[in-house]
Short mmCIF file of C-alpha atoms in Angstrom, two decimals:
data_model
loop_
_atom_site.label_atom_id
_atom_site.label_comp_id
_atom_site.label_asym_id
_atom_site.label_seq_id
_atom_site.Cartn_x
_atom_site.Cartn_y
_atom_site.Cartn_z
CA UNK A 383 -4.51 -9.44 -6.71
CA UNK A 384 -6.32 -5.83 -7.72
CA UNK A 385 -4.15 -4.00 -10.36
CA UNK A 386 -5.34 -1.17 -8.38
CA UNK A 387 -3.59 -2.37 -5.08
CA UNK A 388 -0.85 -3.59 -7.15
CA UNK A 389 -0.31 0.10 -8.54
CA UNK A 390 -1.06 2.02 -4.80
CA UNK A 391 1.92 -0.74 -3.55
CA UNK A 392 4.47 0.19 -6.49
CA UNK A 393 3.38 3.95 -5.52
CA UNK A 394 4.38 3.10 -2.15
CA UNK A 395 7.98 1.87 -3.13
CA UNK A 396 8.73 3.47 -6.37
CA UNK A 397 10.02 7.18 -6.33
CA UNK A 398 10.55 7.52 -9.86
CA UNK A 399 6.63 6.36 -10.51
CA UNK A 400 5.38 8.06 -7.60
CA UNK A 401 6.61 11.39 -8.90
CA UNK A 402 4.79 10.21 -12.37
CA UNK A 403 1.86 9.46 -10.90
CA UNK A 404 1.84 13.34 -9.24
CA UNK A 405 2.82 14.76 -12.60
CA UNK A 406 0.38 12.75 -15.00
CA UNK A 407 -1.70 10.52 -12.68
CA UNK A 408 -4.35 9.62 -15.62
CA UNK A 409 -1.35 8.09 -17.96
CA UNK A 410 0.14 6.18 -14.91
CA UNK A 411 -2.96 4.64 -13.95
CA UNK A 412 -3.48 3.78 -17.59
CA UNK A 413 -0.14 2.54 -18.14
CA UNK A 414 -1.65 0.37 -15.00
CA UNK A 415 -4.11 -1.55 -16.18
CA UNK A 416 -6.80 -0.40 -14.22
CA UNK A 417 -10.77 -0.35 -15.37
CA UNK A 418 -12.80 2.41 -15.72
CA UNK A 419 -13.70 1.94 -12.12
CA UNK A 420 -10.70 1.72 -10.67
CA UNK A 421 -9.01 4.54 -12.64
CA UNK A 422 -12.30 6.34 -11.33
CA UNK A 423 -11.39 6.07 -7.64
CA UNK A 424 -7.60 6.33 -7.57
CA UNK A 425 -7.74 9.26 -9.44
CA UNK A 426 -11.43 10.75 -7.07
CA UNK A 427 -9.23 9.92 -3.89
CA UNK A 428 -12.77 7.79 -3.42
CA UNK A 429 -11.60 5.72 -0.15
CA UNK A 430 -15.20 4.07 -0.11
CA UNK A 431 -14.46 2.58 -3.82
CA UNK A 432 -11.07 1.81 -3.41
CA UNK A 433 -11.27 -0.55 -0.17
CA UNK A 434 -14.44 -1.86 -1.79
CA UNK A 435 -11.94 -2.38 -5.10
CA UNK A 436 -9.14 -3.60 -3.77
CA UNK A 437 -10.91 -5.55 -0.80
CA UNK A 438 -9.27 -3.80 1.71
CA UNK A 439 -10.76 -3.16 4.92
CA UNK A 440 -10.64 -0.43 7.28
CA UNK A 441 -7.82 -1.51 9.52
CA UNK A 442 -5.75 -2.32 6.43
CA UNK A 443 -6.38 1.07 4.78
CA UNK A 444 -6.15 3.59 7.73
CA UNK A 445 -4.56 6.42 5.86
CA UNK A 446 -5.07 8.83 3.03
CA UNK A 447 -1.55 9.40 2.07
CA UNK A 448 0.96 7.72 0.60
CA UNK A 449 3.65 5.44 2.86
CA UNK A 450 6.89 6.21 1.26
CA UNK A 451 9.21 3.19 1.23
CA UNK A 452 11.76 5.37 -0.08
CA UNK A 453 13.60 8.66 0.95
CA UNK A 454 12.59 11.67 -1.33
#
C-alpha cells in the first residue's frame, strides 16, 4: 500500500496526528515516509497527483476534506 494513503488513513483516525499534521504538515509527512512526490501533493492539496499516487480513483476519493473518525 502507498505510504501516502497509509498517512491520509491515520489522518483520518488519529486526532493527536491530525492536529500535527495542521500545525507542522512538512515534519509529519516526513516523519511519513513519503517521496519527494508524494510529500509534493499532500502538502499542494494536488487531488490529480494524489489519486494518481495512491491509485485511487474518483469514486474512492470524492472529497477534499478530511473524514474524521474521531470526535474533536
Amino acid at each position: 500500500m502507498s505510504k501516502l494513503l497509509d498517512l491520509m488513513r491515520a489522518l483520518g483516525r488519529d486526532a493527536a496526528l491530525a492536529a500535527e499534521y495542521e500545525k507542522d504538515p512538512e515534519t509529519v509527512a516526513r516523519r511519513a515516509g513519503l517521496s519527494d512526490e508524494e510529500r509534493k501533493a499532500i502538502l499542494e492539496k494536488d487531488h490529480a497527483a494524489i489519486m494518481r499516487l495512491t491509485g485511487l480513483t474518483e469514486g474512492k476519493f470524492a472529497t477534499n476534506h478530511l473524514i474524521k473518525a474521531y470526535d474533536d
